[in-house]
Tab-separated table of C-alpha atoms and ligand atoms in Angstrom:
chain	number	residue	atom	x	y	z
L	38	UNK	CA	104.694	65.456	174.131
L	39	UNK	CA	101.664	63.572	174.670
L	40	UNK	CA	100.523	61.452	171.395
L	41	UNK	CA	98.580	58.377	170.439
L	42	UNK	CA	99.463	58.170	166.965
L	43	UNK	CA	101.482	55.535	165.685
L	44	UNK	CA	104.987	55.848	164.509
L	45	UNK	CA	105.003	54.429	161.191
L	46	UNK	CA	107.686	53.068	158.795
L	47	UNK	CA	106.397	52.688	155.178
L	48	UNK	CA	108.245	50.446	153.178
L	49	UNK	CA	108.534	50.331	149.281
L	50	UNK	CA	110.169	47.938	147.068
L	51	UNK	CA	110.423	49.254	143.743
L	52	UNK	CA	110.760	46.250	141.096
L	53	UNK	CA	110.564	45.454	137.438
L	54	UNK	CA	107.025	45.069	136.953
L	55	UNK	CA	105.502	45.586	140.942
L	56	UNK	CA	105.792	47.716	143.429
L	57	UNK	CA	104.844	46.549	146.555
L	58	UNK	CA	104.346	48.750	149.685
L	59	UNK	CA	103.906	47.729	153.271
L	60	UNK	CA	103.150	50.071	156.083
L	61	UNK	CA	105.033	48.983	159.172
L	62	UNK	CA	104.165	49.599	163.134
L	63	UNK	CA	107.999	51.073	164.325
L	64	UNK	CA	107.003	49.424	168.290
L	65	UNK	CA	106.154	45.957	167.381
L	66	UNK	CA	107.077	45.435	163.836
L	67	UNK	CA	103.496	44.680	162.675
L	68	UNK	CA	102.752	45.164	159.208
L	69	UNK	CA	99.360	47.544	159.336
L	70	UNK	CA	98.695	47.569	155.380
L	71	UNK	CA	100.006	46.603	152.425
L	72	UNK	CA	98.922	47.087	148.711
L	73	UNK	CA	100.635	46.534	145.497
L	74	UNK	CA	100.916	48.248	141.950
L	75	UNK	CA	102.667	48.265	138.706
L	76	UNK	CA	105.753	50.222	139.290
L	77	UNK	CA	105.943	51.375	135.681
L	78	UNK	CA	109.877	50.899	135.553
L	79	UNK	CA	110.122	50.270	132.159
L	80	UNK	CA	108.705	53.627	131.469
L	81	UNK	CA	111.046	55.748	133.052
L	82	UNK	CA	112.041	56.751	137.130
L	83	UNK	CA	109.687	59.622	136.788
L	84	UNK	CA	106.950	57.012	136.323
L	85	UNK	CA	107.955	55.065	138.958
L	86	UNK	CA	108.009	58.320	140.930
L	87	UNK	CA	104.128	58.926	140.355
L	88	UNK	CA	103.405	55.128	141.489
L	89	UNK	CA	105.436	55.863	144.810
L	90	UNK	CA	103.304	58.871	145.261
L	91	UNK	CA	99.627	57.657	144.232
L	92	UNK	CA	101.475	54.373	147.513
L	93	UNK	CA	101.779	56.765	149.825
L	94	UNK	CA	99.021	58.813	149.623
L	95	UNK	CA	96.966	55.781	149.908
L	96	UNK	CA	98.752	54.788	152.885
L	97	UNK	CA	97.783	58.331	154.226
L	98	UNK	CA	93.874	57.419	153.320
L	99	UNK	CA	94.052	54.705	155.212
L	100	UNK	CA	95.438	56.848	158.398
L	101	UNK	CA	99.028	55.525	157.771
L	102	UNK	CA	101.039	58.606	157.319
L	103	UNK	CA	104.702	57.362	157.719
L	104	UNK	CA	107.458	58.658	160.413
L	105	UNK	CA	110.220	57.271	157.571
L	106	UNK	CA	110.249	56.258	154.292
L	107	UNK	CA	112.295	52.935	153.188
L	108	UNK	CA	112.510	51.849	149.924
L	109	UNK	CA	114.130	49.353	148.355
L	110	UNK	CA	115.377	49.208	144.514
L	111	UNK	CA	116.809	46.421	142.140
L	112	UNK	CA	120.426	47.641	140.835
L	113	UNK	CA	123.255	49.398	141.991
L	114	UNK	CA	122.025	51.595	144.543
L	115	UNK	CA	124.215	53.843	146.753
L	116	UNK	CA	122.808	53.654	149.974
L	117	UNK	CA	124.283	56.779	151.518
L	118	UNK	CA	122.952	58.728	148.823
L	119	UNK	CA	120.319	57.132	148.188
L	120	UNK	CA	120.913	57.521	144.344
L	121	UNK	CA	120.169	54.339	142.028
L	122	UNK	CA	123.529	54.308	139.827
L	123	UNK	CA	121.974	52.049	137.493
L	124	UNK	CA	119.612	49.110	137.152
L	125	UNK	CA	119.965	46.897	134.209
L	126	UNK	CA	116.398	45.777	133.937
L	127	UNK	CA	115.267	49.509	134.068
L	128	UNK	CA	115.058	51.082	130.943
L	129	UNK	CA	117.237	54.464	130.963
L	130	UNK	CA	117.847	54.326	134.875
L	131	UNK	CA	121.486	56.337	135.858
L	132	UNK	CA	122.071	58.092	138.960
L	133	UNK	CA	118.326	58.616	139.995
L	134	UNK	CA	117.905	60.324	143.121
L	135	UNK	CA	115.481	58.037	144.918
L	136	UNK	CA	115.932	59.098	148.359
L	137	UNK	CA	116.216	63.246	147.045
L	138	UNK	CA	112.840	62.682	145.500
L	139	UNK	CA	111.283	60.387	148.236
L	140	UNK	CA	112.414	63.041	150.970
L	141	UNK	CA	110.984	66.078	148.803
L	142	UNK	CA	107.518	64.274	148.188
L	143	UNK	CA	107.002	62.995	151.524
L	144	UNK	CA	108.619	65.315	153.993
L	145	UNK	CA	109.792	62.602	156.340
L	146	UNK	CA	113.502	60.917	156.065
L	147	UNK	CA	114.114	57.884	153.586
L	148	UNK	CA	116.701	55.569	152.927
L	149	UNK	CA	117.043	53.393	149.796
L	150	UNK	CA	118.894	50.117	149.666
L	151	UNK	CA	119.018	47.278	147.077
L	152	UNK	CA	116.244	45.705	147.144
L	153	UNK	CA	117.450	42.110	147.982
L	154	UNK	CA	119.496	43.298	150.661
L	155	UNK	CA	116.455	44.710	152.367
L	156	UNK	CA	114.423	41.451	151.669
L	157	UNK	CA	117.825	39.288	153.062
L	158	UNK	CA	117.257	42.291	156.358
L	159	UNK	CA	113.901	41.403	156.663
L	160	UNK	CA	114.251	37.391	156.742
L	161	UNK	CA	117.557	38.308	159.057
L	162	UNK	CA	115.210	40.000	161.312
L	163	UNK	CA	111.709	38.394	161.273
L	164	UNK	CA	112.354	35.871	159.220
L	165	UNK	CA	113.831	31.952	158.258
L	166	UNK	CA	117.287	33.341	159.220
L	167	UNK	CA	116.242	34.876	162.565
L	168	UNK	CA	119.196	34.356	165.366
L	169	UNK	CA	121.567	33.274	161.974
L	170	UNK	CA	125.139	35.208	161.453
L	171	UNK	CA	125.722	33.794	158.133
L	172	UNK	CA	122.869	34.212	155.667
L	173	UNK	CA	122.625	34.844	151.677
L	174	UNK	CA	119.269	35.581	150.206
L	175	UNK	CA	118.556	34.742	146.347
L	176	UNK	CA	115.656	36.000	145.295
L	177	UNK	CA	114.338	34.434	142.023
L	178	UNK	CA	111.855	37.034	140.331
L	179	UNK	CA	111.794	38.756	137.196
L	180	UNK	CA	116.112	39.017	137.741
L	181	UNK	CA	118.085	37.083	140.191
L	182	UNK	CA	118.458	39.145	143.502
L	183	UNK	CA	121.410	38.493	146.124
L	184	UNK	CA	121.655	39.978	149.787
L	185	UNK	CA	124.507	39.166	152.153
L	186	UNK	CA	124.287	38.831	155.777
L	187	UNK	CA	127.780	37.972	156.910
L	188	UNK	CA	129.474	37.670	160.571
L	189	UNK	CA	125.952	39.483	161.723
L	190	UNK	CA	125.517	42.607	160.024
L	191	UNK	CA	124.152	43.221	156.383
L	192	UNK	CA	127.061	43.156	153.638
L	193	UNK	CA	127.481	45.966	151.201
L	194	UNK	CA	130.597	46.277	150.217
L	195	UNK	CA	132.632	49.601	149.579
L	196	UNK	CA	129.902	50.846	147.154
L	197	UNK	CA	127.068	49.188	148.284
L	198	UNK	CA	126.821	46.949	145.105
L	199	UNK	CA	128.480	43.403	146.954
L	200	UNK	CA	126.209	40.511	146.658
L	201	UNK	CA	125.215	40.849	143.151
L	202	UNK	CA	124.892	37.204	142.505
L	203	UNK	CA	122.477	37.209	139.976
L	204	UNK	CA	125.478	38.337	138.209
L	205	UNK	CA	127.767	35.579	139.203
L	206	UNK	CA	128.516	33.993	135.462
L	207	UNK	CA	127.806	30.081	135.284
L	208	UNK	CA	128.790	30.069	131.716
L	209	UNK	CA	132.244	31.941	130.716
L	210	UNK	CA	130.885	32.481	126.786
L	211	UNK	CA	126.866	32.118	127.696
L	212	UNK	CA	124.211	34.330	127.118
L	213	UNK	CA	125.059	38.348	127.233
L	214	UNK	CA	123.695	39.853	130.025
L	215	UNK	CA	122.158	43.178	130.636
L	216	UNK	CA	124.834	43.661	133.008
L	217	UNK	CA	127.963	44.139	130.475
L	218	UNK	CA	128.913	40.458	131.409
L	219	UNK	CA	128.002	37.035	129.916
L	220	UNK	CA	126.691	34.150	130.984
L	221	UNK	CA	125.356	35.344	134.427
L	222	UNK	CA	122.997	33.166	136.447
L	223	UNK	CA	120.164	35.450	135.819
L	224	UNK	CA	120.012	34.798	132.034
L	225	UNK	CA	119.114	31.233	133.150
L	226	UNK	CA	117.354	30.799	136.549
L	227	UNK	CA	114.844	33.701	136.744
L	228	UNK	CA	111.280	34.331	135.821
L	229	UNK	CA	112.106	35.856	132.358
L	230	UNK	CA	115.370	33.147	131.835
L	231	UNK	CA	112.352	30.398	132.054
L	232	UNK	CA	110.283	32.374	130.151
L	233	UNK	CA	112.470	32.488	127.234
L	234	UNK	CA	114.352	28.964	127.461
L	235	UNK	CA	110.236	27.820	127.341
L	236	UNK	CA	109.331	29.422	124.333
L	237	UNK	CA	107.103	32.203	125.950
L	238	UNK	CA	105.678	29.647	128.711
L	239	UNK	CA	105.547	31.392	132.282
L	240	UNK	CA	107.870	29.904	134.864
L	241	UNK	CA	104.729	29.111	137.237
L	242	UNK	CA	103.132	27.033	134.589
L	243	UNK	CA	106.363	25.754	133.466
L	244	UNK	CA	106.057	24.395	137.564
L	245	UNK	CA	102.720	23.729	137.358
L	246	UNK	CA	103.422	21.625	134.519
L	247	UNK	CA	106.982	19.769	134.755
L	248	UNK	CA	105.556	16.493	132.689
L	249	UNK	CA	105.239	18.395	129.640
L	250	UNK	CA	108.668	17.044	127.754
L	251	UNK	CA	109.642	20.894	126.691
L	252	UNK	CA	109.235	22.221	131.141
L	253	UNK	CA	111.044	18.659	131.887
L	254	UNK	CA	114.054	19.925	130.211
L	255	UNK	CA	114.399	23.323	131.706
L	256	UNK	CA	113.329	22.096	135.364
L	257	UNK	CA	116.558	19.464	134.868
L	258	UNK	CA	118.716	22.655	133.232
L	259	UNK	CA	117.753	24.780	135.656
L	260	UNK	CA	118.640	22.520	138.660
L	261	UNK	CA	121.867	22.128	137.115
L	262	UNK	CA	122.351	25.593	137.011
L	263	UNK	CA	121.529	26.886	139.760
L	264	UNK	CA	123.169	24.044	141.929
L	265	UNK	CA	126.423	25.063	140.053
L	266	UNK	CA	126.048	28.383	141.064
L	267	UNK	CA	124.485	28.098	144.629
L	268	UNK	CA	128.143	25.616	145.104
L	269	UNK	CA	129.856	28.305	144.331
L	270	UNK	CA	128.170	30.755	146.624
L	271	UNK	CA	128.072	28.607	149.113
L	272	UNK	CA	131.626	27.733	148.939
L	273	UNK	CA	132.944	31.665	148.609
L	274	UNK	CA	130.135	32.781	152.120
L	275	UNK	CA	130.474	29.434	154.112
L	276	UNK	CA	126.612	30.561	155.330
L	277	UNK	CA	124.254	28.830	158.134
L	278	UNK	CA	121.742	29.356	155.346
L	279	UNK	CA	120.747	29.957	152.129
L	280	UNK	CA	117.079	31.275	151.546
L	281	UNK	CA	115.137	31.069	148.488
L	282	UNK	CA	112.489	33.957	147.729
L	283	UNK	CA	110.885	35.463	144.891
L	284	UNK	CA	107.976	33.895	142.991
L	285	UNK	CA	109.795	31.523	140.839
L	286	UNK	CA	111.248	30.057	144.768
L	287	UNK	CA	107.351	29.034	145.319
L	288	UNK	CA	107.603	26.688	141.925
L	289	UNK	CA	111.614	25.349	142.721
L	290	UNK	CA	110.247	24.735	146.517
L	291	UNK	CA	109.373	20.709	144.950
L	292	UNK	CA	112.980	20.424	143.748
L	293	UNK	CA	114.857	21.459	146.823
L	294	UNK	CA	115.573	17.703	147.989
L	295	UNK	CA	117.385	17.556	144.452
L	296	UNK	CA	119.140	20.824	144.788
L	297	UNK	CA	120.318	20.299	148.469
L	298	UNK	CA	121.458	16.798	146.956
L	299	UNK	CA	123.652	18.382	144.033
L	300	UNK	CA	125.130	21.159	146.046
L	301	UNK	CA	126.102	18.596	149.058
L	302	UNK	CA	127.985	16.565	146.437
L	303	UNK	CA	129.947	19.651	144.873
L	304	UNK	CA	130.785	21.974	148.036
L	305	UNK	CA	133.451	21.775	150.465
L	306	UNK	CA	132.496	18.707	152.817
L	307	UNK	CA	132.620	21.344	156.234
L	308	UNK	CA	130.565	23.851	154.066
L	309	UNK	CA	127.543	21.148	153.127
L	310	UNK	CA	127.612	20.386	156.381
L	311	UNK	CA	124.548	21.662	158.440
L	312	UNK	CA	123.935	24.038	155.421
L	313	UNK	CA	120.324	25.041	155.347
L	314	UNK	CA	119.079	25.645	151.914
L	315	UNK	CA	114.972	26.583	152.363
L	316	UNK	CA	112.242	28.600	150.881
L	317	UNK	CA	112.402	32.341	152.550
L	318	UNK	CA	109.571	33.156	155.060
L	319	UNK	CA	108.406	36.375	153.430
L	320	UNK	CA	108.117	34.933	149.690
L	321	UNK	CA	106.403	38.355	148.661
L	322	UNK	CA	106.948	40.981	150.758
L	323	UNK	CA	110.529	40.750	152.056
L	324	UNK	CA	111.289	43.495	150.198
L	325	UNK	CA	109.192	46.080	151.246
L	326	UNK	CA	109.393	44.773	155.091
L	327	UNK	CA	113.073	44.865	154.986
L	328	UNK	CA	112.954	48.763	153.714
L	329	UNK	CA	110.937	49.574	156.473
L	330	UNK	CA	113.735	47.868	159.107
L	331	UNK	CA	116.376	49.690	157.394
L	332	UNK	CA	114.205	52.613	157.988
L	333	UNK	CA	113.855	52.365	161.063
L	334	UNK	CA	117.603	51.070	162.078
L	335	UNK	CA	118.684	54.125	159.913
L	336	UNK	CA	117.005	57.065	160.757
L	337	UNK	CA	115.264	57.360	164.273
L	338	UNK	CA	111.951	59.322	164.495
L	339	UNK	CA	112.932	61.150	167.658
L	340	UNK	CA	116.107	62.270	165.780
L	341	UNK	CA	114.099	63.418	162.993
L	342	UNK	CA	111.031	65.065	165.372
L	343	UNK	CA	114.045	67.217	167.075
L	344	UNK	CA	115.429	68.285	163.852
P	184	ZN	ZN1	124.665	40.019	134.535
């Protein structure tokens, strides 16, 4: 079969307040077109359904019809399902068919994974931890995202839920989290933990602004915090790196000499060692790139074309 068209993975990464699409050349990983939106996840899935739709048919405007669908979703998501269990920062989200709905509105194959494990794919792949066999991802947004690259292959776990560590809990009786546990490292060290310990001041001017007494003290807590945790992380995954994305990473990029400096005092001594803690390549769009990979590692177009 003779055709010039392009074979084209579309990813989606569905989060709190933005979804963010990317449209992804399957031959030489090229990303063709991007756009982003409110995702509307605080009104509902079905909302967040219509945003996926009015993505993709601009996509199609553009001449970008996708081959395969990727998408990428903060929570629990099963990823052989494709069904978001639940997602603690979405109101009313449990057992959402994502990949069901995706497949049904867009006729080609899709695949849904966490969304931090597809943005810890994409920096695995294209990105800071390229030729790496060891990698965690943090990604410090709205939440606290982890992904897990370990011994060279993405890390899910037996439900697809490991690597969670925006849930590991720094403080045994601290704040409650969404979650059902307390204390977790999101409720300090993301963009709405800032927000809140700042008195309603955004965590890119609390950055922009660190001499202002009230952002001095929670740049200093947060350092502490999130060295204590990234010790412990380091210490349980023994990685070659970890990566730092999400928009809150471009503001905690100045303070990386004194985070590197905390967590080579408190790890294991062979752990510290050669440890690479830097600011992910793809601060913005990991996501989305990453559910296009898994896309396209997933679900082949030729398999799909003979089907
Ligand atoms: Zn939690």
């Amino acid at each position: 079969m003779a055709t010039t068209a392009k074979h084209i993975a579309l990813g989606l990464d569905i989060g709190g307040t933005r979804l963010k699409a990317i449209a992804l050349d399957a031959a030489n990983h090229t990303i063709l077109h991007e756009l982003e939106t409110d995702s509307h996840a605080a009104e509902g899935p079905e909302k967040v359904r219509e945003a996926m739709r009015a993505a993709v048919s601009e996509f199609k405007r553009f001449g970008y019809a996708p081959s395969l669908v990727g998408i990428g979703c903060a929570g629990s998501v099963d990823p052989r399902s494709g069904v978001v269990r639940t997602s603690p920062n979405f109101g009313g989200w449990k057992d959402i068919p994502l990949k069901e709905w995706s497949e049904s509105d867009f006729q080609v194959p899709s695949f849904v994974d966490n969304d931090a494990n597809c943005a810890v794919v994409a920096e695995w792949k294209l990105g800071q931890g390229r030729g790496l066999k060891n990698l965690v991802l943090l990604t410090l947004g709205t939440g606290v995202g982890g992904g897990l690259v370990l011994d060279d292959r993405l890390y899910r776990g037996r439900t697809g839920t490991a690597g969670e560590l925006g849930h590991l809990s720094i403080y045994a009786n601290g704040e409650r989290c969404p979650c059902g546990s307390r204390g977790c490292l999101e409720r300090y060290c993301s963009g709405s933990a800032i927000r809140r310990l700042a008195g309603d001041v955004s965590s890119k001017e609390v950055f922009a602004h660190p001499d202002v007494p009230r952002h001095a003290k929670v740049i200093s807590a947060f350092i502490a915090d999130f060295s204590t945790a990234l010790t412990s992380i380091v210490n349980t995954f023994d990685p070659d790196a970890v990566l730092l994305g999400g928009q809150v990473s471009q503001g905690v990029a100045a303070y990386l000499p004194e985070i590197r400096k905390a967590v080579s005092e408190q790890a294991f001594p062979a752990v510290a060692s050669g440890l690479r803690i830097e600011l992910a390549k793809f601060a913005n769009l990991s996501g989305s790139l990453g559910a296009a990979l898994i896309a396209l590692e997933e679900g082949s177009v030729n398999r799909f074309k003979s089907s």
